[in-house]
Short mmCIF file of C-alpha atoms and ligand atoms in Angstrom, two decimals:
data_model
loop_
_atom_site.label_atom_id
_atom_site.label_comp_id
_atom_site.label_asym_id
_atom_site.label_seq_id
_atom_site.Cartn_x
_atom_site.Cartn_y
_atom_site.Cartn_z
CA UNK A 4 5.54 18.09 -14.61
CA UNK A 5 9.03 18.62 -15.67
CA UNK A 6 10.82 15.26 -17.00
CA UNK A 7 13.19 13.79 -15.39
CA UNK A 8 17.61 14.67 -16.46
CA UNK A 9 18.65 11.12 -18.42
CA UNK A 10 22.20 12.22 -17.61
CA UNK A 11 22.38 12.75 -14.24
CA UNK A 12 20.21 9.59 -13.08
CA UNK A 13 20.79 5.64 -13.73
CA UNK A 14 18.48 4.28 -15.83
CA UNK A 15 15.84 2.70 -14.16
CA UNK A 16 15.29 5.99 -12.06
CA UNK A 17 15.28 7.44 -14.92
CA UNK A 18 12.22 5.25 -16.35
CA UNK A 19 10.73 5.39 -12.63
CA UNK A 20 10.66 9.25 -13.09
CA UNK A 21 9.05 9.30 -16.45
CA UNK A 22 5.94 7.21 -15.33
CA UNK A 23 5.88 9.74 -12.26
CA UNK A 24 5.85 12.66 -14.81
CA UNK A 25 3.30 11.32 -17.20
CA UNK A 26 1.90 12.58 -20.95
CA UNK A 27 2.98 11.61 -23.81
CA UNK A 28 6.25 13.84 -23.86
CA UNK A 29 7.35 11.39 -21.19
CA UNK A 30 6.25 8.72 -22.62
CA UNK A 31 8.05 8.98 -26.07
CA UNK A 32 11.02 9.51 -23.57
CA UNK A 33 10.54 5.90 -22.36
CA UNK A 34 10.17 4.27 -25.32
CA UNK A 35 13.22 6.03 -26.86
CA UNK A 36 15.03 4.37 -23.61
CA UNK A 37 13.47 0.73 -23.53
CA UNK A 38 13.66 -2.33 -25.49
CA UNK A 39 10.16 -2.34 -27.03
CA UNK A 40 10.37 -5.86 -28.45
CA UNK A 41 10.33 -7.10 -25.10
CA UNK A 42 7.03 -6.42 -24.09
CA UNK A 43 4.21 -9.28 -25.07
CA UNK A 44 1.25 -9.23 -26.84
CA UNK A 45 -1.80 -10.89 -25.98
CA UNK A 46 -5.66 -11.99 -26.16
CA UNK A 47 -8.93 -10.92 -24.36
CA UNK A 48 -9.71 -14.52 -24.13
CA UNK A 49 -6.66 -15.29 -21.76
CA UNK A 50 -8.06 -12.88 -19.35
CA UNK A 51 -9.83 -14.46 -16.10
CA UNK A 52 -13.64 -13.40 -15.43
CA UNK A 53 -12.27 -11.65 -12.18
CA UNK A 54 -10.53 -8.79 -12.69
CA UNK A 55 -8.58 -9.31 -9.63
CA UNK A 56 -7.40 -12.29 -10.56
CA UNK A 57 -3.80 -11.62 -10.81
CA UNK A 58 -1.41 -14.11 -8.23
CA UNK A 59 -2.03 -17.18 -11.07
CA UNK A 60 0.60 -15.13 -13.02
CA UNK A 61 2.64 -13.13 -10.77
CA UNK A 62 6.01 -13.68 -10.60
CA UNK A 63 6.88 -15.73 -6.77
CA UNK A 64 10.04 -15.26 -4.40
CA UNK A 65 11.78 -18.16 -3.62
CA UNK A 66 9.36 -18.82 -0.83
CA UNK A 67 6.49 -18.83 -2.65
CA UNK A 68 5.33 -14.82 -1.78
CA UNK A 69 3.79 -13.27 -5.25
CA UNK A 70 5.93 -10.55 -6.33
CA UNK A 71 3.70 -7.28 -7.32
CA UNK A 72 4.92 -5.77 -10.88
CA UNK A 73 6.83 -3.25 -10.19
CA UNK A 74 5.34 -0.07 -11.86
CA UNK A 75 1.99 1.40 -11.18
CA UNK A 76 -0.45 4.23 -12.43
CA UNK A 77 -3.40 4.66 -10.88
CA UNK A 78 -5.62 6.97 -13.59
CA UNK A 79 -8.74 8.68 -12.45
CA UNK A 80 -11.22 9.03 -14.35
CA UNK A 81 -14.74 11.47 -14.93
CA UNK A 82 -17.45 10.51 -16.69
CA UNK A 83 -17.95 13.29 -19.96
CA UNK A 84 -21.55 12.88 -19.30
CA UNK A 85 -24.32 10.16 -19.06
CA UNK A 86 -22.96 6.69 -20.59
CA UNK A 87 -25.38 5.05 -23.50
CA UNK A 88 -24.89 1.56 -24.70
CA UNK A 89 -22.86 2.79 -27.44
CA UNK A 90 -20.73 4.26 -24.74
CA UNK A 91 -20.21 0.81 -23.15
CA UNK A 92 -19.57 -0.55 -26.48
CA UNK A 93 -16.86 1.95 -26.53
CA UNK A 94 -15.15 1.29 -23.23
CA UNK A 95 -15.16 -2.21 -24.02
CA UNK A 96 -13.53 -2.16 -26.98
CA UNK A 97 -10.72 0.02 -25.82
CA UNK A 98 -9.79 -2.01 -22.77
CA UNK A 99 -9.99 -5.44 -25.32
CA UNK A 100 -7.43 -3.59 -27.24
CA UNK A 101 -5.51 -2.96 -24.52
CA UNK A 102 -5.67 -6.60 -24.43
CA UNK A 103 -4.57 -7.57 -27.44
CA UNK A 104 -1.99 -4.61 -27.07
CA UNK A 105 -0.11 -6.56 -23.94
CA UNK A 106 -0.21 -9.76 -22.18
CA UNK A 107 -2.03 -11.36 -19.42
CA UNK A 108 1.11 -11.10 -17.65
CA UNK A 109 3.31 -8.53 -15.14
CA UNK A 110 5.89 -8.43 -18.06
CA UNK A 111 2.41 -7.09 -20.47
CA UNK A 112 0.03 -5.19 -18.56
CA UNK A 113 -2.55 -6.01 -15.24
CA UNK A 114 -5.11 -3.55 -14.99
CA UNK A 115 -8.41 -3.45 -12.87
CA UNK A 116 -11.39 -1.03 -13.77
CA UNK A 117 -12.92 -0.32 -10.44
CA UNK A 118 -16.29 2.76 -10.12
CA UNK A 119 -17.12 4.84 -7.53
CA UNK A 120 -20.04 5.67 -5.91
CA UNK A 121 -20.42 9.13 -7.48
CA UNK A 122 -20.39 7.20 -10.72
CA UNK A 123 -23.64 5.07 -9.94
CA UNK A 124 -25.37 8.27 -8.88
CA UNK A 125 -24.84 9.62 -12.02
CA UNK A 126 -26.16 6.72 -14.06
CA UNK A 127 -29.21 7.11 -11.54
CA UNK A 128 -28.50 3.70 -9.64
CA UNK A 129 -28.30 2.94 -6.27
CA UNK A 130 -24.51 3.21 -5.27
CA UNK A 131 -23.01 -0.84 -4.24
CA UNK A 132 -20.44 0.82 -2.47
CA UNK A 133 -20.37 3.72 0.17
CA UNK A 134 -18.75 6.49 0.09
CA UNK A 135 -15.58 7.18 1.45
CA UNK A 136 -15.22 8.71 4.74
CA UNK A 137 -12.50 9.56 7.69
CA UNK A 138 -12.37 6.36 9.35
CA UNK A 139 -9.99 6.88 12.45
CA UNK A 140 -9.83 9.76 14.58
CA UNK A 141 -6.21 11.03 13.68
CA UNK A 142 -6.92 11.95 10.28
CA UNK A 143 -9.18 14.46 7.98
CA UNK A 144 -8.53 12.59 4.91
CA UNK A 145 -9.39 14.26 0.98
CA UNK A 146 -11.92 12.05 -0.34
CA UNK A 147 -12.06 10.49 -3.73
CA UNK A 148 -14.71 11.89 -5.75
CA UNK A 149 -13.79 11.00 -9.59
CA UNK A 150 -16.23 7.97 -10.96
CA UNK A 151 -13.49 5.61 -12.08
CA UNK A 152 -10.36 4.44 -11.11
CA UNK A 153 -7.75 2.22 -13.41
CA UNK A 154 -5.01 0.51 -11.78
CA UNK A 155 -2.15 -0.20 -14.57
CA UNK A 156 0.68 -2.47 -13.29
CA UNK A 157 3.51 -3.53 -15.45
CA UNK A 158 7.28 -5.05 -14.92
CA UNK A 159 7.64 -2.52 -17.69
CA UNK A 160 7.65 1.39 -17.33
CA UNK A 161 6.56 1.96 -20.48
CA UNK A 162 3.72 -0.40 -20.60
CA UNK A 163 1.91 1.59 -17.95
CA UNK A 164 2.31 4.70 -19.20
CA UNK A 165 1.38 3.81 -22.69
CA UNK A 166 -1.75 2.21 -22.01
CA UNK A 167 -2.57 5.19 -20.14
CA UNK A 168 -2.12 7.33 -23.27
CA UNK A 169 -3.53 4.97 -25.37
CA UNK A 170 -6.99 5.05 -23.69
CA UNK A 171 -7.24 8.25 -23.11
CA UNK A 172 -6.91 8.74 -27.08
CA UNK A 173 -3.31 10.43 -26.81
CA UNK A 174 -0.90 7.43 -28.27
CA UNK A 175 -1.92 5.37 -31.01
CA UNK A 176 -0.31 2.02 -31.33
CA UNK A 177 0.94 0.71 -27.97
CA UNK A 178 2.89 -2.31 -28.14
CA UNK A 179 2.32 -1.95 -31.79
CA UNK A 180 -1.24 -2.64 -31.59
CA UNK A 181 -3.78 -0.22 -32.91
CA UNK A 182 -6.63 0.74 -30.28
CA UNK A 183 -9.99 -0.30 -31.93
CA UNK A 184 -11.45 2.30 -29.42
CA UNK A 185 -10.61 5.15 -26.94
CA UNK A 186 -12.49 5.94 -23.78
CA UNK A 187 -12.42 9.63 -25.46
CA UNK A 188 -15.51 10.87 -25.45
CA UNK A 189 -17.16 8.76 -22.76
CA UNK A 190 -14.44 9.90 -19.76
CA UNK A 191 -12.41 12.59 -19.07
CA UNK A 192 -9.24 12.54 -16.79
CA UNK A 193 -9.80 12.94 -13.41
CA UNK A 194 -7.68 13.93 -10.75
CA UNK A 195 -5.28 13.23 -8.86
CA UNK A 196 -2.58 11.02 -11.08
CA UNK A 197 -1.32 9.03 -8.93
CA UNK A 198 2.01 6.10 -9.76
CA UNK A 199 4.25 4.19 -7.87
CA UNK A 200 6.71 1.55 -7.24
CA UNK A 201 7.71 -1.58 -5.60
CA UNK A 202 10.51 -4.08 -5.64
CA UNK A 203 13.81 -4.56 -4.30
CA UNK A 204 15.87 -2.30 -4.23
CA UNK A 205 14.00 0.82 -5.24
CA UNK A 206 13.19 2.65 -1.97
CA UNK A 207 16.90 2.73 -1.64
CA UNK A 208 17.33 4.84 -4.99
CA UNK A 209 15.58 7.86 -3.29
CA UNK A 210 17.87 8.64 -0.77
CA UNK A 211 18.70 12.37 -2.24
CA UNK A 212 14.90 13.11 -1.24
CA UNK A 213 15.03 14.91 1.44
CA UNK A 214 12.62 12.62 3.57
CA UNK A 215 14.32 9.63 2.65
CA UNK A 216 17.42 9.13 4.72
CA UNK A 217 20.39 6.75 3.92
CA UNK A 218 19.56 4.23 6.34
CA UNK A 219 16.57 3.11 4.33
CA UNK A 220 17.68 -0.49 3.46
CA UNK A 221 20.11 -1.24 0.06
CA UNK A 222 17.27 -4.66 -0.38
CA UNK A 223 14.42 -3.51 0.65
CA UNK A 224 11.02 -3.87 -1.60
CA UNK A 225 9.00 -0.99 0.20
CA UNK A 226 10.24 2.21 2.14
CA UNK A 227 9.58 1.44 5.81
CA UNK A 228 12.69 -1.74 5.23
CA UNK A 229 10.75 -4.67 5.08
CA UNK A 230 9.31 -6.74 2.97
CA UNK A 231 5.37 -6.96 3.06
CA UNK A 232 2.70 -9.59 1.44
CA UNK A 233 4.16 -12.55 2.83
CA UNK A 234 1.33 -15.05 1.55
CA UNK A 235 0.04 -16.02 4.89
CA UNK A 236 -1.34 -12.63 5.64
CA UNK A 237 -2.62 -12.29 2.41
CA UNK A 238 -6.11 -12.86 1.60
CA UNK A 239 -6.89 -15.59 -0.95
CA UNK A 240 -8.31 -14.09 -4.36
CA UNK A 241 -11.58 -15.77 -2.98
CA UNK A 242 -12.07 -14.18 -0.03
CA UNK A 243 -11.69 -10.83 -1.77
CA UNK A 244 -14.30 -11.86 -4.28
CA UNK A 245 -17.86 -10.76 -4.26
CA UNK A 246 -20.49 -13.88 -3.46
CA UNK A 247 -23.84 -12.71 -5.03
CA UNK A 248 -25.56 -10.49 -6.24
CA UNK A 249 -25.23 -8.25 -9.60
CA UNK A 250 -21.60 -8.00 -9.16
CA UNK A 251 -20.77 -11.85 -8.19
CA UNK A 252 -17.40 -12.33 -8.88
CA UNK A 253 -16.22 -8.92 -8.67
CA UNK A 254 -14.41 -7.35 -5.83
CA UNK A 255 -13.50 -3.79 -4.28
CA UNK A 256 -10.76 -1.49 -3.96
CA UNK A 257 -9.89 0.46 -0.96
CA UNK A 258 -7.14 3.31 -1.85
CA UNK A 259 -5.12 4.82 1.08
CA UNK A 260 -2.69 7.24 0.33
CA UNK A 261 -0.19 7.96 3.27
CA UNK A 262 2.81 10.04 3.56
CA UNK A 263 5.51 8.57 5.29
CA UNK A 264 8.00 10.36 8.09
CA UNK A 265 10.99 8.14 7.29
CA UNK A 266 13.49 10.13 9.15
CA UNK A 267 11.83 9.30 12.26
CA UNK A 268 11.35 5.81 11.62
CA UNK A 269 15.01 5.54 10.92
CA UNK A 270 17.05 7.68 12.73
CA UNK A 271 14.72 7.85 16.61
CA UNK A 272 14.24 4.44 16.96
CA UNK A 273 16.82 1.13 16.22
CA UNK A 274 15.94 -1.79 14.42
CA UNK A 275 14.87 -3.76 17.61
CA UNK A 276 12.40 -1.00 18.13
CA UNK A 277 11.24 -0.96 14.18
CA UNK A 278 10.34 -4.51 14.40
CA UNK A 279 8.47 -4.63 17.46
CA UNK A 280 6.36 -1.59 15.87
CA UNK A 281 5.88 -3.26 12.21
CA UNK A 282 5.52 -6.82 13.46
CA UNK A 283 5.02 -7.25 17.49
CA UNK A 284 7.46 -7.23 20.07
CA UNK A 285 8.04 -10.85 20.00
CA UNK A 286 9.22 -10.58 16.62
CA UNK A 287 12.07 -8.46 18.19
CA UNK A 288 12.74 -10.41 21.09
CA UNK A 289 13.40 -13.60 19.43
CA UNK A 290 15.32 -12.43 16.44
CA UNK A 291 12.44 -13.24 14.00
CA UNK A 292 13.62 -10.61 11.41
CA UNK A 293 17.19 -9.88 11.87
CA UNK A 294 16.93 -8.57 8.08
CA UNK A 295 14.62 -7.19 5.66
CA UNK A 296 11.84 -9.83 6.71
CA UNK A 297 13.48 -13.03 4.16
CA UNK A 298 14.21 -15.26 6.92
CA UNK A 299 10.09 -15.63 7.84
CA UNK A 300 9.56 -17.31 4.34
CA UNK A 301 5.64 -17.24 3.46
CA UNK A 302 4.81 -16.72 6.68
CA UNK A 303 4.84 -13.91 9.33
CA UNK A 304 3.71 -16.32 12.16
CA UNK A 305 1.89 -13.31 13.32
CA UNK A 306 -0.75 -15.58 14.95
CA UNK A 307 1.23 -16.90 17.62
CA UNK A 308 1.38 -13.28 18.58
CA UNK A 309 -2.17 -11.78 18.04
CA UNK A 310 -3.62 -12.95 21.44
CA UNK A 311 -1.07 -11.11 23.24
CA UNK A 312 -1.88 -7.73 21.89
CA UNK A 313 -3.51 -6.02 24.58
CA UNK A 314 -0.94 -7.51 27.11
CA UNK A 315 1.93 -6.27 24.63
CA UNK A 316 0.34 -2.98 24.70
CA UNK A 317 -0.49 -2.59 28.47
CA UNK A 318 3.67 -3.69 28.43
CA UNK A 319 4.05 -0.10 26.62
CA UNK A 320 4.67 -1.17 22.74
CA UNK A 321 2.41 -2.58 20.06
CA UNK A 322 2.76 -4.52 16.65
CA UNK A 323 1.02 -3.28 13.38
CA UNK A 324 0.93 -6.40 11.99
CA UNK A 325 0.03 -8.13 15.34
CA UNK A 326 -2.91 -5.70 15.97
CA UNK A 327 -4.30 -6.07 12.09
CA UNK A 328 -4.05 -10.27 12.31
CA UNK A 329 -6.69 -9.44 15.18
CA UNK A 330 -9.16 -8.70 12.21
CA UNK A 331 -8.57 -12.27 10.62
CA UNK A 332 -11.76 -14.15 10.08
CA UNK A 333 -12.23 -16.69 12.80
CA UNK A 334 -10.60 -19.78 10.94
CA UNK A 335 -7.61 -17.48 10.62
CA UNK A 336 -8.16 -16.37 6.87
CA UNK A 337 -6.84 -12.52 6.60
CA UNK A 338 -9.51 -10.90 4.96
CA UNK A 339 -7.56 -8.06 2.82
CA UNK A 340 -5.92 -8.53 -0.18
CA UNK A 341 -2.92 -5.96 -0.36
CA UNK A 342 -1.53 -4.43 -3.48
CA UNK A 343 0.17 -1.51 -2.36
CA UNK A 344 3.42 0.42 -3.56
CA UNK A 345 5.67 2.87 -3.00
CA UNK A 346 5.24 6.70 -4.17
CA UNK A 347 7.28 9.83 -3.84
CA UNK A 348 4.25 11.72 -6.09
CA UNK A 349 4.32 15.14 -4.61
CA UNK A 350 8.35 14.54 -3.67
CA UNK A 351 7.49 13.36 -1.17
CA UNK A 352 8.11 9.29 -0.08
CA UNK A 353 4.66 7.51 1.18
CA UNK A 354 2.27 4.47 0.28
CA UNK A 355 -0.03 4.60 -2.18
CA UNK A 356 -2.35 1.37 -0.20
CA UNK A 357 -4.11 -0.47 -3.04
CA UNK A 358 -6.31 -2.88 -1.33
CA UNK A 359 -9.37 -5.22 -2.39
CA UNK A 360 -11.84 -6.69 -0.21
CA UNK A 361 -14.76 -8.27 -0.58
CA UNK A 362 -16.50 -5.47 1.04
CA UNK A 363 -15.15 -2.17 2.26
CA UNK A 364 -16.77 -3.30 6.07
CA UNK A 365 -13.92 -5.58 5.67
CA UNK A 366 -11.49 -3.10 5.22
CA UNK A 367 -12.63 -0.42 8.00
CA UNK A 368 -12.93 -3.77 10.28
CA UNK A 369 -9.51 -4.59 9.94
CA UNK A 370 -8.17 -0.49 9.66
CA UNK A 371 -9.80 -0.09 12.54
CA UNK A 372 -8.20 -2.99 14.12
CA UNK A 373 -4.95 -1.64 13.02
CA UNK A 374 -5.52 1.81 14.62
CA UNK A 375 -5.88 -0.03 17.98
CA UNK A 376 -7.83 2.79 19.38
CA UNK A 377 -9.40 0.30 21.60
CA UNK A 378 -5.48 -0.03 23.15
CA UNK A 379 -4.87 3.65 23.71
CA UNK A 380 -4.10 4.37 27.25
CA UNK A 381 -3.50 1.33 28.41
CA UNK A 382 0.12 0.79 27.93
CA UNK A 383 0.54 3.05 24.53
CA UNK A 384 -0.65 6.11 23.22
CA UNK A 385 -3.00 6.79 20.52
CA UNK A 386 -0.16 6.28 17.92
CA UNK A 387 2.90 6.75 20.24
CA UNK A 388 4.04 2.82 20.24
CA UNK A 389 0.44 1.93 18.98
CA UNK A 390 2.55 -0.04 15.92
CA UNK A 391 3.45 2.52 13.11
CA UNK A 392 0.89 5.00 13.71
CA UNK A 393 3.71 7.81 14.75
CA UNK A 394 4.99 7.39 11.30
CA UNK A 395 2.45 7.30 8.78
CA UNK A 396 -0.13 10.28 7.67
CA UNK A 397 -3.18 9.28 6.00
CA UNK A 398 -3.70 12.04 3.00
CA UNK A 399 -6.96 10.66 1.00
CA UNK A 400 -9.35 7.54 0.54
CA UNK A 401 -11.87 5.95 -2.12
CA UNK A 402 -13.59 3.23 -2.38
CA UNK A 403 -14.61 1.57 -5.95
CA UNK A 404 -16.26 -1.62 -7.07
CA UNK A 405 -14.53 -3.35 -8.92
CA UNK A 406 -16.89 -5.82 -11.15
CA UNK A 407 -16.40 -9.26 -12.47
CA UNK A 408 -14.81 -8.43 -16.15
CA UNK A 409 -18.00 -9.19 -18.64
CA UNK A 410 -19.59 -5.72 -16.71
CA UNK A 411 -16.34 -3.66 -16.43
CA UNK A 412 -17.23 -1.17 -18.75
CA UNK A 413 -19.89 1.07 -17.41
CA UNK A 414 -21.59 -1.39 -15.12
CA UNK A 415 -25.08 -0.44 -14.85
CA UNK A 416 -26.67 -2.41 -11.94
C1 HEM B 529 3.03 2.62 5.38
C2 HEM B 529 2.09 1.81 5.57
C3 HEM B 529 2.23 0.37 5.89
C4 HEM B 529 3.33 -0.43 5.97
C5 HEM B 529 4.79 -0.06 5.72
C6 HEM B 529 2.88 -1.76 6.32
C7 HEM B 529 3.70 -2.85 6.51
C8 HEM B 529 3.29 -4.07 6.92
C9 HEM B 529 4.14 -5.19 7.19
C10 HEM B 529 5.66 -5.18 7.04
C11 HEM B 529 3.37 -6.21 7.58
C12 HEM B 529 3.85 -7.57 8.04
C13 HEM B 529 4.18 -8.43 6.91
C14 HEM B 529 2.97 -8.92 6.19
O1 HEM B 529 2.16 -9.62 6.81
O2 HEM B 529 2.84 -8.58 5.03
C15 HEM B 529 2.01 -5.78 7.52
C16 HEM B 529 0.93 -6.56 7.78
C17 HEM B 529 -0.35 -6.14 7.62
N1 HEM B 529 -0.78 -4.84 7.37
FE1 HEM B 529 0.37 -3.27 6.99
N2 HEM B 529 1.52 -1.73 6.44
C18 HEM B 529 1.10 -0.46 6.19
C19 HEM B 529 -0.17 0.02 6.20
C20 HEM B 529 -1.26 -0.76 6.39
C21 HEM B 529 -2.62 -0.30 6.29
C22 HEM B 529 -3.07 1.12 5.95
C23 HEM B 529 -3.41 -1.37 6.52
C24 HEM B 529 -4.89 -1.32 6.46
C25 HEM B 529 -5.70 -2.04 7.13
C26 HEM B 529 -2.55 -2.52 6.79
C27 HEM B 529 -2.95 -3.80 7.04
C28 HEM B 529 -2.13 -4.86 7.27
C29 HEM B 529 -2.61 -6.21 7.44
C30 HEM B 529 -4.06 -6.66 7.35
C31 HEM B 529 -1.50 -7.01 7.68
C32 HEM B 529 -1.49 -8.52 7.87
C33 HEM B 529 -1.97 -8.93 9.20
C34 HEM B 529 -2.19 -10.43 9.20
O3 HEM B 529 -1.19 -11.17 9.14
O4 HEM B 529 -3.36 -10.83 9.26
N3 HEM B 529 -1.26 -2.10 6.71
N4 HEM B 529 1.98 -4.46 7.13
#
């Protein structure tokens, strides 16, 4: 991939376009643009035994919402054939250098190791987690089929592309920290690369994209205009984590990558009409989100809504969020955990939608909620103002388990 012109773009596009480009010609790029010294160091032993355990040290909003970092790689991996305990040796000690390389911290580096289920076939073990399939009926999905997937988030730009390097044995000091161990050797890289975004502001940058019209808003964290996560529809870190069994304490990771039609999100339908799809139509009635979403604080009150849903959509318009909060567990807990971001990999703007559950039922349980096929027909079509169905293009899927951190390197239950 060509990199990005430093002259002709400000500089944190700039840096946003070298972690979409990738390799280590981008990467000396980056660090020839940053402020190295800024980046932390750190210790294996400050690391939580769930890898998932991030929100203790993301940064908050002044309501209290955790802010995702705001640079993401998501690096697939193959394995170069079957692991040995040398092998797992290995992979440890390259992830605790990562470690030491960069802090338990958004401004160091989060990362999650996460394996699919064509990697437990190939160490001749049962698969813990199914495969991925198709799971409504508007969409014929490409299906993950590399065995491991690392999710590298970072304030920093460089930090995720530099750890990327450095395990796959192509940089040799990041942070100024020498790698004890690569995973070269053990895994190859897999396919596809996939990065991404998030954060105020940043959706806004894009607006010479073709697909991303000027009406996208200057604030807004994620493409569609609104801000997302609030911590009420969030999932606590618990009820994302795995109960018993070999992998207690672990989690898993739904990815759904979606391509987003922007222009008709923006430019058919007003911003009445854009909250009653994203939130419910009582949102839009009473004013709820006359901006970006900061006026609801921590809380979407979604809940007052949810019982309305079918009534909403026999009315002729439906709410995304309203119809997913139908999925919450009965005392109201939202059983998903969302960590998505922004992408324009390929050129072209979508979601890439990061998501851990304690078990992918969870996820298709609540998806499936969120399709509202169950509403078609009655007041709204299949996606026509069934939430933001119209809008959004579902491209690929994979599921991965991600363990509890003492067996994140080549699990082997
Ligand atoms: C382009 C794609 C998407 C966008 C822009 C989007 C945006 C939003 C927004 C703005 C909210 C309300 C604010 C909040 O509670 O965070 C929300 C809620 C939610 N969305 Fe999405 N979403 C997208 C895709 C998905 C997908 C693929 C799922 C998968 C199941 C999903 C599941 C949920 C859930 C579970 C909630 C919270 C419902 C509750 O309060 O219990 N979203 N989404």
């Amino acid at each position: 991939m060509e990199l990005p012109d430093p002259d002709t773009l400000p500089r944190r596009d700039y840096l946003r376009g070298l972690v979409a480009a990738g390799g280590t010609a981008a990467l000396a790029a980056c660090l020839d643009t940053v402020d190295e010294e800024t980046v932390p160091t750190g210790t294996p032993d400050e690391r939580p035994s769930r890898q998932h355990a991030w929100n203790d040290v993301l940064d908050r909003d002044e309501a209290g919402n955790s802010r995702p970092p705001e640079h993401h790689v998501l690096l697939a991996l193959d394995l170069a054939g079957v692991p040995d305990e040398a092998d797992r040796e290995r992979v440890e000690t390259a992830f605790r250098s990562l470690e030491r390389a960069y802090a338990y911290d958004p401004d160091g580096l989060l990362f999650t190791v996460g394996y699919g289920s064509s990697y437990f076939e190939q160490i001749g073990t049962e698969p813990p987690i199914p495969q991925p399939t198709a799971i409504t009926s508007s969409e014929d999905p490409e299906l993950d089929e590399f065995d491991t997937l690392v999710h590298l988030a970072s304030n920093n730009p460089e930090v995720v592309l530099e750890a990327e390097e450095a395990l796959l044995g192509e940089g040799t000091e990041p942070n100024g920290v020498e790698m004890d161990a690569t995973l070269e050797g053990v895994f190859e890289r897999g396919q596809p690369r996939r990065t991404g975004f998030v954060g105020e502001g940043l959706p806004a940058q894009y607006t010479e994209m073709d697909a991303v019209p000027d009406s996208v808003p200057e604030d807004a964290p994620f493409f569609m205009g609104f801000k997302s996560g609030f911590a009420n529809s969030q999932a606590p870190e618990d009820r994302v984590t795995i109960q018993d069994g070999p992998y207690e304490g672990g989690t898993t990771t739904h990815v759904e990558s979606l391509d987003l039609q922007l222009r008709t999100w923006f430019e058919q339908d007003d911003h009445f009409l854009r909250v009653a799809q994203l939130f419910s139509p009582e949102h839009a009635e009473q004013d709820l989100v006359p901006g970006i979403g900061e006026e609801l604080g921590a809380s979407t009150g979604i809940e007052q809504f949810v019982d309305r849903t079918a009534e909403d959509a026999a009315d002729g318009l439906v709410g995304h969020a309203q119809k997913a909060a139908r999925a919450r567990d009965e005392d109201g807990t939202p059983p998903l955990l969302r960590r998505d971001f922004n992408t324009v990999d390929g050129d072209f703007p979508g979601v890439h939608f990061l998501v851990h559950q304690r078990s992918v039922a969870d996820f298709v349980r609540v998806r499936e909620a969120m399709a509202g096929a169950d509403l078609a027909g009655s007041g709204v079509g299949q996606s026509h103002n069934n939430g933001i169905l119209q809008y959004i293009f579902v491209n690929r899927r994979g599921n991965f388990l991600v363990p509890p951190r003492r067996q994140r390197s080549l699990p082997r239950q």
